[in-house]
XYZ file of C-alpha atoms in Angstrom:
513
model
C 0.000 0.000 0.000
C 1.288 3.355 -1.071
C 2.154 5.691 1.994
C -0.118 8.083 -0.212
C -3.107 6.160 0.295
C -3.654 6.458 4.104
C -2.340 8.041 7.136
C -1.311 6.076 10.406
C -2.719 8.084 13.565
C -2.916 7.970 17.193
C -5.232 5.798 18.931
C -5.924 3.698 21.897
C -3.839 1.291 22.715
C -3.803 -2.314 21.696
C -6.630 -4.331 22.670
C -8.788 -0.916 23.697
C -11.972 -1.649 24.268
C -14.241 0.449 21.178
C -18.261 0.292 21.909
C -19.563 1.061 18.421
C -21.503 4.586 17.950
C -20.452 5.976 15.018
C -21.783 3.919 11.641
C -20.226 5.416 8.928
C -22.111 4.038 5.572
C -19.305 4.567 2.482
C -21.778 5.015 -0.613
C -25.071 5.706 -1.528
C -27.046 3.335 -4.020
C -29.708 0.492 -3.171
C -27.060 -0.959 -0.955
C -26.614 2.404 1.272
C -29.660 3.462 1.779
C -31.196 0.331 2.780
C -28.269 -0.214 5.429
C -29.169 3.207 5.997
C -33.029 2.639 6.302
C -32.321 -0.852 8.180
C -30.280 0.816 10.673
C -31.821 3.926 11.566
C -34.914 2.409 11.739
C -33.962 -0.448 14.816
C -30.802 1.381 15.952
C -31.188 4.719 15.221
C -32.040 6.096 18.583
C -28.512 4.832 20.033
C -26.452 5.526 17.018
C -24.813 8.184 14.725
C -24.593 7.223 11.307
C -23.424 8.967 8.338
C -23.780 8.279 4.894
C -21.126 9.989 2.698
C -22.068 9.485 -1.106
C -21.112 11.942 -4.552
C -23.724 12.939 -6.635
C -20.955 12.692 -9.390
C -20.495 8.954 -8.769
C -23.123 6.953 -10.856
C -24.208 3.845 -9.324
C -25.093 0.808 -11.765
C -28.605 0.633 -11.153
C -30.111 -2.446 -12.877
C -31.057 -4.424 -9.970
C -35.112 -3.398 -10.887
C -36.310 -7.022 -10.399
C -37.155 -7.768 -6.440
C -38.093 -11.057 -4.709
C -41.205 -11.219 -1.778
C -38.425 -10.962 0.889
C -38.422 -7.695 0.006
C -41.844 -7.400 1.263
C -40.641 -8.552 4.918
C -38.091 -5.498 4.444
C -40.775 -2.692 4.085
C -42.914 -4.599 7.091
C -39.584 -3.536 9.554
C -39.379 -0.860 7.916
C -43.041 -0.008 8.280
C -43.351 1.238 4.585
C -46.491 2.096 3.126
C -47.052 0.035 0.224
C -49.224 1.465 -2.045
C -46.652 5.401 -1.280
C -43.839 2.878 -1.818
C -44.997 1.841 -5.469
C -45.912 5.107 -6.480
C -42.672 6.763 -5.865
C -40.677 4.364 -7.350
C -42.805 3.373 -10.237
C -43.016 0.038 -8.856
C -44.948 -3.263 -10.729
C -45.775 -6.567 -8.853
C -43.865 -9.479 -10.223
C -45.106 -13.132 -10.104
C -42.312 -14.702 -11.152
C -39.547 -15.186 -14.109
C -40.492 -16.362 -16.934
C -37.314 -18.613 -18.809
C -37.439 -17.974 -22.524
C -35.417 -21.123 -24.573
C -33.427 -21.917 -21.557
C -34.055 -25.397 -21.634
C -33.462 -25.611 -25.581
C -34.310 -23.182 -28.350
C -38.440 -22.168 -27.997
C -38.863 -24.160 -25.123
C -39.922 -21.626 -22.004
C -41.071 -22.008 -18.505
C -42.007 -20.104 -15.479
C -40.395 -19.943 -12.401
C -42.878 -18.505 -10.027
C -43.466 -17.757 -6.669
C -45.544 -19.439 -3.799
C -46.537 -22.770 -3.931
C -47.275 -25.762 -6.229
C -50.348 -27.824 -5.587
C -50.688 -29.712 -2.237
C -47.885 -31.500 -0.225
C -48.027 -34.572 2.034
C -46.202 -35.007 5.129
C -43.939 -37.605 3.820
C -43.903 -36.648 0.158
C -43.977 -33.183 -1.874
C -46.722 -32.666 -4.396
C -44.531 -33.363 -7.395
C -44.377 -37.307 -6.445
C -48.131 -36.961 -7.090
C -48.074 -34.755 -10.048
C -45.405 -37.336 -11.399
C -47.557 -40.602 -10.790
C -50.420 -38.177 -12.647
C -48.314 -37.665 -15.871
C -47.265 -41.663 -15.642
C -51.241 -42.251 -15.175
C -52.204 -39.478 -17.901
C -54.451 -38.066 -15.512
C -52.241 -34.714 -14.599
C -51.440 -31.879 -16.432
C -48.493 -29.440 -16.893
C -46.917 -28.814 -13.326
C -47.490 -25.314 -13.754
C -51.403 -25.623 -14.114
C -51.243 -26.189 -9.781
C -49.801 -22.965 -8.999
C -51.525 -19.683 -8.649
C -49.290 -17.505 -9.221
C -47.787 -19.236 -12.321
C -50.916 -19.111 -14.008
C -52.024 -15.929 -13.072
C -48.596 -14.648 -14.339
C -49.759 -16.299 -17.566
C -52.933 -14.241 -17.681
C -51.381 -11.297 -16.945
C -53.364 -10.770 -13.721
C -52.973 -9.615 -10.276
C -54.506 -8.408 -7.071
C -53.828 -8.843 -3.297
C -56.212 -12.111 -2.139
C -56.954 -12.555 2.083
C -54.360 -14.207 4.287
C -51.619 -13.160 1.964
C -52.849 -15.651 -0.510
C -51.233 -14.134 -3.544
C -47.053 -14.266 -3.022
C -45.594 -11.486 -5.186
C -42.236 -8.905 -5.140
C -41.784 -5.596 -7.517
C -40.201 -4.262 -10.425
C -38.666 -0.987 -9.318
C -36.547 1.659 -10.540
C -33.414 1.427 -8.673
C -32.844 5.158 -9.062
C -35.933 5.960 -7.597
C -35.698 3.341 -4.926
C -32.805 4.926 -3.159
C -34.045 8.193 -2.980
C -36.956 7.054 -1.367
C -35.214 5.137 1.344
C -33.405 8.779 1.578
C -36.121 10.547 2.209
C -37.385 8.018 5.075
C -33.532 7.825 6.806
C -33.402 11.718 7.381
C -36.051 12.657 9.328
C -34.570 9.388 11.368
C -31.487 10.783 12.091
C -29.722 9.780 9.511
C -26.877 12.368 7.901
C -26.090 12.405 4.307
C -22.522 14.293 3.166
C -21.769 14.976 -0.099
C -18.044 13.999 -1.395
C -15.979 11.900 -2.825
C -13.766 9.479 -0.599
C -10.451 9.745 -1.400
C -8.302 7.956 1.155
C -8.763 6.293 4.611
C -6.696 6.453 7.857
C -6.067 3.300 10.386
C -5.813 2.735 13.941
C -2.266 2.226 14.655
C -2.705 -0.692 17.255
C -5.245 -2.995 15.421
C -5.120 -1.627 11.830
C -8.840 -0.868 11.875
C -10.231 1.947 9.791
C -10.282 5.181 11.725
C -11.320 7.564 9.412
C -12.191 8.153 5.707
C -11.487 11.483 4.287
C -13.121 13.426 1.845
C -12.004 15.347 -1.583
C -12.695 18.737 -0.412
C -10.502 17.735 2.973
C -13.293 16.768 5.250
C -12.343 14.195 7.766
C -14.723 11.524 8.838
C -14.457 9.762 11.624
C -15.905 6.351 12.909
C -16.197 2.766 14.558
C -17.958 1.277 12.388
C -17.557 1.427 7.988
C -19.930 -0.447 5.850
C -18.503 -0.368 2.625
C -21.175 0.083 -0.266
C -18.516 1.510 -2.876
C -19.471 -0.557 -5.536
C -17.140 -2.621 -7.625
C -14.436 -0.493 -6.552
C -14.652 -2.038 -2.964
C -12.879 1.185 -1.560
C -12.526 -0.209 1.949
C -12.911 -4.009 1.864
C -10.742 -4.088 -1.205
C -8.209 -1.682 -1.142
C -7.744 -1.168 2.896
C -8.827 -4.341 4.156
C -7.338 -6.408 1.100
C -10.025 -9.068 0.952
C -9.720 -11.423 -1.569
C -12.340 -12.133 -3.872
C -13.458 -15.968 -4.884
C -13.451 -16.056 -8.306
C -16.599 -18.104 -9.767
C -16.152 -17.953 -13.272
C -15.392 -21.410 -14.185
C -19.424 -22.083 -13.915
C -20.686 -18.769 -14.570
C -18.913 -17.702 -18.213
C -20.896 -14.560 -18.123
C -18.893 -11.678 -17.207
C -20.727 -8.466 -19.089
C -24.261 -6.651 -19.400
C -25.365 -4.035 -20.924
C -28.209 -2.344 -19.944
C -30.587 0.269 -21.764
C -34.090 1.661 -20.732
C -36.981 1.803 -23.579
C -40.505 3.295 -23.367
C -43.282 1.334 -22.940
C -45.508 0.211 -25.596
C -48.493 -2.028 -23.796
C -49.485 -2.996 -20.595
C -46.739 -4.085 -17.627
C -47.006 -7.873 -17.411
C -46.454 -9.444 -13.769
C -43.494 -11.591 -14.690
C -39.674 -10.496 -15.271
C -38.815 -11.755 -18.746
C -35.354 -13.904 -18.987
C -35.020 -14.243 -22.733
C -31.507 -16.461 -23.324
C -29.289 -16.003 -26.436
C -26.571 -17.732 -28.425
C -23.944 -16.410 -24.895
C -25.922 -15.310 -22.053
C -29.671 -14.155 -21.901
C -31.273 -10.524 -21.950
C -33.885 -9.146 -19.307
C -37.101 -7.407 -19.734
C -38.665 -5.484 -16.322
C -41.745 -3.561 -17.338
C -42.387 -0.611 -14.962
C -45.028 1.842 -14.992
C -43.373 4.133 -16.532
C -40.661 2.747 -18.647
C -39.489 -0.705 -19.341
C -35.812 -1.693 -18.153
C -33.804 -3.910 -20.676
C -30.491 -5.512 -20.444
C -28.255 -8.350 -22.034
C -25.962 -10.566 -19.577
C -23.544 -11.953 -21.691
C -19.669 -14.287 -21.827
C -17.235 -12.083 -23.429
C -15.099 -14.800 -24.769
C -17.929 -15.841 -26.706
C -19.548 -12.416 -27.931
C -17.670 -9.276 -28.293
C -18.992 -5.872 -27.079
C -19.982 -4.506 -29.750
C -21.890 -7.588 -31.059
C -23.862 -7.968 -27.980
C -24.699 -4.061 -28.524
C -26.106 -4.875 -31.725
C -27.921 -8.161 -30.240
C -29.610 -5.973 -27.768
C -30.672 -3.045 -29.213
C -32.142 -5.220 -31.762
C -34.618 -7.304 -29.527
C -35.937 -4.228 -27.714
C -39.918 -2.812 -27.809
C -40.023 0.944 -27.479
C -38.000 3.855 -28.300
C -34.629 3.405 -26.699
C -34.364 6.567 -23.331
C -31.046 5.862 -22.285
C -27.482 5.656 -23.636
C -26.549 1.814 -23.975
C -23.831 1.133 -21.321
C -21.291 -2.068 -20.786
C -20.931 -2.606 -17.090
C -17.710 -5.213 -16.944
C -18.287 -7.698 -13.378
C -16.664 -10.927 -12.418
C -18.808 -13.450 -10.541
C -17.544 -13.573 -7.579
C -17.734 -12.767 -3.621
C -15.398 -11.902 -1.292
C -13.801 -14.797 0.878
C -15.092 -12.907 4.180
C -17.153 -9.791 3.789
C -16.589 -8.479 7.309
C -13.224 -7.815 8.296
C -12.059 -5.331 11.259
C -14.727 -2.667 11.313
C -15.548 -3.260 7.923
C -18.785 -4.850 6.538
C -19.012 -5.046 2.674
C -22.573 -4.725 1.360
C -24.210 -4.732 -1.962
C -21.348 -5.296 -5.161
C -18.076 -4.436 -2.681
C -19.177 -7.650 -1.612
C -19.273 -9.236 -4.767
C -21.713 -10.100 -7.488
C -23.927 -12.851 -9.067
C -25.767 -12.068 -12.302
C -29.080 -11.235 -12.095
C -30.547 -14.300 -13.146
C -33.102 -14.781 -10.580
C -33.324 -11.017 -8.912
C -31.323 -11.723 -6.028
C -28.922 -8.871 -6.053
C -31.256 -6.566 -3.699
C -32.099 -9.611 -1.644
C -28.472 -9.797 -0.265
C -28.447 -6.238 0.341
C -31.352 -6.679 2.619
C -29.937 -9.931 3.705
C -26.686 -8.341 4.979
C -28.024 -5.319 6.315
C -30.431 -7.846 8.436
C -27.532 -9.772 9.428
C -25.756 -7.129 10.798
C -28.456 -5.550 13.313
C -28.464 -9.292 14.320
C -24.984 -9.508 15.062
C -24.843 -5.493 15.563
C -21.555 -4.871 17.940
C -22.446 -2.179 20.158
C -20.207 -3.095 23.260
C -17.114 -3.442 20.449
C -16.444 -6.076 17.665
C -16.221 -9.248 18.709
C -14.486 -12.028 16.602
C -17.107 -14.845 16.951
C -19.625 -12.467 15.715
C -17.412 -11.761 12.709
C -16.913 -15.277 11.805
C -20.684 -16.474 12.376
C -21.677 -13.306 9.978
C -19.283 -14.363 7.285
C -20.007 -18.066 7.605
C -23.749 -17.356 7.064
C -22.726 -14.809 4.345
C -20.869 -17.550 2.575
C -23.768 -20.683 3.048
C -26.448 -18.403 1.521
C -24.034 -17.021 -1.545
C -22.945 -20.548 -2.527
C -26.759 -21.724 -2.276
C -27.291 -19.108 -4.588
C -24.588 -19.574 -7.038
C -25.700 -23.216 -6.922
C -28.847 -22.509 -7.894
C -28.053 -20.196 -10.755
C -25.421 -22.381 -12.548
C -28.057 -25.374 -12.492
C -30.089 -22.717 -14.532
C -26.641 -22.879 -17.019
C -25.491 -26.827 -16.642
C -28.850 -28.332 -16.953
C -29.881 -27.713 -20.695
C -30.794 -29.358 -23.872
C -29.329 -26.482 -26.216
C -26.817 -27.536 -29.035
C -26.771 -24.199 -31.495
C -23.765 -22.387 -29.822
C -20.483 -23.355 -27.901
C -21.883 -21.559 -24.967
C -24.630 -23.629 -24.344
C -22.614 -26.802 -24.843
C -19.758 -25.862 -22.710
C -21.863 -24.745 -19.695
C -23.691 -28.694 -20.158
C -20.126 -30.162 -19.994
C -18.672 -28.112 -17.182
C -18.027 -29.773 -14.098
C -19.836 -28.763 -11.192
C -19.919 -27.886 -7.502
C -20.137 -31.537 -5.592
C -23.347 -30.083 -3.482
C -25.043 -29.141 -6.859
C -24.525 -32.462 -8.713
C -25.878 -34.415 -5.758
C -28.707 -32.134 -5.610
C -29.890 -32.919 -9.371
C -28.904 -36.544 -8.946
C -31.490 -36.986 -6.082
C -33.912 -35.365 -8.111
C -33.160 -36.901 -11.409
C -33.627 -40.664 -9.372
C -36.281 -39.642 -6.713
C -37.981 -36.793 -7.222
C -36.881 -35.878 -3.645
C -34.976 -32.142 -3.543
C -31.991 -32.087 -1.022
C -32.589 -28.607 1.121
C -30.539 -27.471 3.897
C -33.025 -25.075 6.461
C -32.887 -21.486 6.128
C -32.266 -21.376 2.290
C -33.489 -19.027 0.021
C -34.870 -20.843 -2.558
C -37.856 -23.541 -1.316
C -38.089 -26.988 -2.588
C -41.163 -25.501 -5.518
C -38.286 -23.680 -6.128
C -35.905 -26.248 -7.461
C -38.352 -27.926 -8.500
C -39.640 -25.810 -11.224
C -36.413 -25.136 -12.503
C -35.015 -28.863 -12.706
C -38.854 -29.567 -14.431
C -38.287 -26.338 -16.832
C -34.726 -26.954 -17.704
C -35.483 -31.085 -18.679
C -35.013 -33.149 -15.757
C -37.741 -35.758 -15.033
C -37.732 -38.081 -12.013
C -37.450 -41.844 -12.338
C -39.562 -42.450 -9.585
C -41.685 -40.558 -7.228
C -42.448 -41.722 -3.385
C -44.910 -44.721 -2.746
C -46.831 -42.494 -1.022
C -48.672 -41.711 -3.886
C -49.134 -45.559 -5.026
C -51.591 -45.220 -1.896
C -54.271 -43.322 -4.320
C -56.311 -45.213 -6.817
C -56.692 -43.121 -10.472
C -59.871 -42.123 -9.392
C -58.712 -40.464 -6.191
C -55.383 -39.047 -7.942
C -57.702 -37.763 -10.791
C -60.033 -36.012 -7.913
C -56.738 -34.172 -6.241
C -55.427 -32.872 -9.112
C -57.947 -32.067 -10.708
C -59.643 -30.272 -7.596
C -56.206 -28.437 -7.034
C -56.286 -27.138 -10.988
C -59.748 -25.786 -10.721
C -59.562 -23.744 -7.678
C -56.377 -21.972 -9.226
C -58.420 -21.614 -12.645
C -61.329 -20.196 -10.624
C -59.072 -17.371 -8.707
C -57.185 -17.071 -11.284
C -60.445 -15.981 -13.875
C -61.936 -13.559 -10.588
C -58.189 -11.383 -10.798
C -58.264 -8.295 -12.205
C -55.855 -7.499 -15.656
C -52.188 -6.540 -13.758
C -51.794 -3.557 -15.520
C -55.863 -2.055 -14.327
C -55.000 -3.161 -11.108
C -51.461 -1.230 -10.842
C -53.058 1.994 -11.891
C -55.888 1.856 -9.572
C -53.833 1.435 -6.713
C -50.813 2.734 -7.212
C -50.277 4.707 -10.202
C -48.702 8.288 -10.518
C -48.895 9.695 -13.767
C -47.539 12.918 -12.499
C -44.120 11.132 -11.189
C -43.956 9.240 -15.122
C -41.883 12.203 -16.462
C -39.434 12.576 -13.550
C-alpha cells in the first residue's frame, strides 16, 4: 500500500476496548440506503450514522427485479405500500419467466408461492409425477396460482396473503426514497468523494475516511457500499475475492431503458441467447432492458447490436457495458468493515437476487450489531452465514446454465459439460432418481423452487415416493384435478395486472421525472 493512500494516527492502545456509535455508511445506491433505512430504523435512537455518497459517482442501477423478501423489508421498515410503489414506479412481479433456456423455444415459469398440495412424507410433485405416468395430470405449472395468473397477466392482493408477489422498481428511484425516510430518522447524508482512509495504529482498523474537499470523517464502524471499486474491503482491508467464473462464463451486461408500448405484465422476462440471456422489467413508466452476456464468446460490440435489436419501445437511455466478475469476497466483514451490496461481490441477475443480499446483509448485521465493540465470533458467524447463503445461490443459478438441452452455440454446450460444484450435482442426482430435492433449512430458494427449474430446464424423475401408489386413479384424478380448478377459478376472478397497478398505485404525475 502506497504511503499516499492512508495516514497512520494515534489511537488507543492495543486491545482498547471500542463500543460502536459511530456507523459510517461509504456510498449511496440500493445498498446504502437500505443499510441506511435498516439501521436507523432499529438502531437509530442509540447511534450516529453517516452516509457519505457523490452525486458525481453513478451507481449501476439495474437491480429493478425484487423477490417477496423484500416485502418482509418494508414490514420492519413499516413502509407504506401502495406510497412505496408510487414513488418508485413500482410493478408486482409473479415470477420469471425462462425464454429457450431449456433448448431453443422451449420456455417455462419460475414462479413464486406454492405448487399444488404436499403430504407429510412426500412433496406434491411425487403426485403430479404418478399423474403424468397415469395421464391423468397436467403441466406442473397448471397447480400454482401464481404461475398461471402470471400467464394471464393478472394480479390483485387475495386474504391471508394468498397471492405471493415482489416488484419491479426503478433502482434510481428506490434509493431516494429510502433517503427521504432515513433523514427525518437521524440519519446524515454528506456529499463527497472518498479519497483515502486512515487506520488505527494498534489494530489496523479503519479510523477515518477522508473526503475530496478535505473533510475528515471519523468512525467505529464502515460499511462499505462503494461498488465494484470495494474502496474499503478491497483496497484497505485487502479481501480477496473468490473467483466463480469457471461455472458462470458470463462476465458483461449491458443495460438500456426503452418506453413502454403495452401494458406491464407481472413476470420479469429472462429471454436467453446464443452467450448469455437478456432481461425485460416492465415498470409503470418505462421498461428496463439488459443483455448478460460471456465475453469470450460475444464481443462488445456484437452484444450491442444483439440488444438493441430485440428491444420494444423507443430506446431513453445511452446503452452502457458494465464489466463484473462473478464472484464474492472470501469474508465480507473484516475489522470494522462490513461489505454490502457489489463491494461484496456479485452474481448475475438471473433470478433477482442482487437486492435480496443487500437486505440480507443489512439484516444480518443488526443481528450480530456490535455495540459493546467487535467481537471475533460475531465476525466469523456473519461471514459463515454470508458464505452458506451465496454458494446456495450460485448453486442454484449455474443449475439454470449446466442443466440444458441447447446444441446451437459453444456456450450452451460448454456450460452442459462443465463440471460442477459436488453439493449441486448431488442435488440434481437426487432429483433426477427420486424426485426428492436435497434442502438445507434457512435457504433461500424452497423446494417448488428447485423444483420448477429442474422440471423447466429437462429433468424428469425416475420415480416418485410410494406415497402416492396409496391413491387409486380415481382419487389421484379427484386431487389434481380439484387443485387445478380452484387456481383456474381465482385465477379468472383477478383483475388485468396492468388495471389493477393503476388503480392502486399509479402516478402519472411522477412518469416524467
Amino acid at each position: 500500500m502506497q504511503a499516499s493512500t492512508f495516514a497512520m494516527n494515534s489511537a488507543p492502545a492495543a486491545g482498547a476496548h471500542r463500543p460502536v456509535r459511530r456507523v459510517v455508511i461509504c456510498g449511496g445506491g440500493t445498498s446504502g440506503w437500505m443499510a441506511a433505512a435498516g439501521l436507523a430504523k432499529v438502531l437509530g435512537k442509540r447511534l450516529d450514522i453517516k452516509l457519505v455518497e457523490s452525486d458525481d459517482i453513478g451507481t449501476v442501477g439495474v437491480g429493478e427485479a425484487t423477490i417477496p423478501t423484500l416485502i418482509n423489508f418494508h414490514n420492519l421498515l413499516e413502509i407504506n405500500e401502495q406510497e412505496f410503489m408510487a414513488e418508485t414506479q413500482a410493478t408486482f412481479k409473479l415470477g420469471i419467466g425462462f425464454e429457450s433456456w431449456r433448448n431453443v423455444r422451449q420456455d417455462y415459469i419460475h414462479s413464486f408461492g406454492m405448487t399444488g398440495t404436499d403430504h407429510w412424507t412426500a412433496g406434491f410433485q411425487h403426485f403430479w409425477h404418478k399423474g403424468v405416468e397415469r395421464g391423468l395430470a397436467g403441466d406442473y405449472g397448471d397447480y400454482c396460482l401464481e404461475l398461471k395468473a402470471s400467464q394471464e397477466n393478472r394480479f390483485a392482493h387475495l386474504p391471508n396473503q394468498g397471492m405471493n408477489y415482489a416488484y419491479h422498481l426503478d433502482a434510481g428511484r428506490y434509493a431516494r426514497y429510502l433517503r427521504r425516510l432515513c433523514e427525518p430518522r437521524g440519519v446524515q447524508r454528506i456529499e463527497g468523494k472518498i479519497v483515502r482512509y486512515t487506520r488505527h495504529e494498534d489494530n489496523g482498523d479503519i479510523r477515518s475516511i477522508v473526503l475530496e474537499s478535505g473533510q475528515e470523517i471519523e468512525g467505529d464502524l464502515f460499511i462499505d457500499c462503494t461498488g465494484f471499486r470495494g474502496l474499503l474491503i478491497g483496497e484497505a482491508m485487502q479481501e480477496p475475492m473468490q473467483d466463480w467464473s469457471q461455472w458462470l462464463f458470463c462476465d458483461r451486461a449491458i443495460a438500456v431503458q426503452t418506453a413502454s408500448v403495452g401494458p406491464a405484465i407481472p413476470l420479469t422476462r429472462s429471454m436467453a441467447h446464443q452467450a448469455g440471456w437478456q432481461w425485460r422489467i416492465p415498470l409503470q413508466h418505462r421498461v428496463g432492458n439488459g443483455l448478460v452476456y460471456a465475453s469470450r464468446y460475444l464481443d462488445d460490440d456484437a452484444a450491442l447490436r444483439q440488444l438493441l435489436g430485440n428491444v420494444e419501445g423507443e430506446v431513453l437511455t445511452t446503452p452502457r457495458v458494465i464489466p463484473f466478475k462473478p464472484c464474492q469476497r472470501r469474508n465480507t466483514w473484516v475489522g470494522n468493515v462490513v461489505a454490502i451490496g457489489l463491494s461484496s461481490g456479485f452474481l448475475e441477475p438471473i433470478e433477482s437476487t442482487s437486492i435480496h443480499l443487500i437486505q440480507r446483509a443489512v439484516i444480518r448485521l443488526m443481528q450480530n450489531f456490535p455495540a459493546d465493540g467487535i467481537s471475533p465470533y460475531d465476525v466469523a458467524e456473519y461471514n459463515a452465514q454470508c458464505n452458506s447463503e451465496i454458494e446456495h445461490i450460485r448453486d442454484f443459478i449455474i443449475l439454470h446454465y449446466h442443466v440444458n438441452q441447447r446444441k446451437d452455440s459453444q456456450f450452451w454446450r460448454d456450460a452442459r459439460e462443465m463440471d460442477i460444484p459436488a453439493g449441486l450435482r448431488h442435488r440434481i442426482e437426487l432429483f433426477r432418481a427420486t424426485g426428492r430435492v436435497f434442502r438445507i433449512p434457512n435457504e433461500l430458494f424452497a423446494e417448488n423452487s428447485w423444483i420448477q427449474v429442474m422440471l423447466g430446464q429437462g429433468i424428469m424423475p425416475a420415480a416418485h415416493h410410494q406415497t402416492a401408489d396409496l391413491m387409486g386413479d380415481e382419487e389421484l384424478a379427484h386431487f389434481l384435478g380439484s387443485i387445478k380448478a380452484s387456481v383456474d377459478r381465482t385465477v379468472q376472478q383477478l383483475p388485468a395486472h396492468q388495471l389493477y397497478v393503476e388503480r392502486y398505485c399509479g402516478r402519472p404525475d411522477h412518469a416524467a421525472r
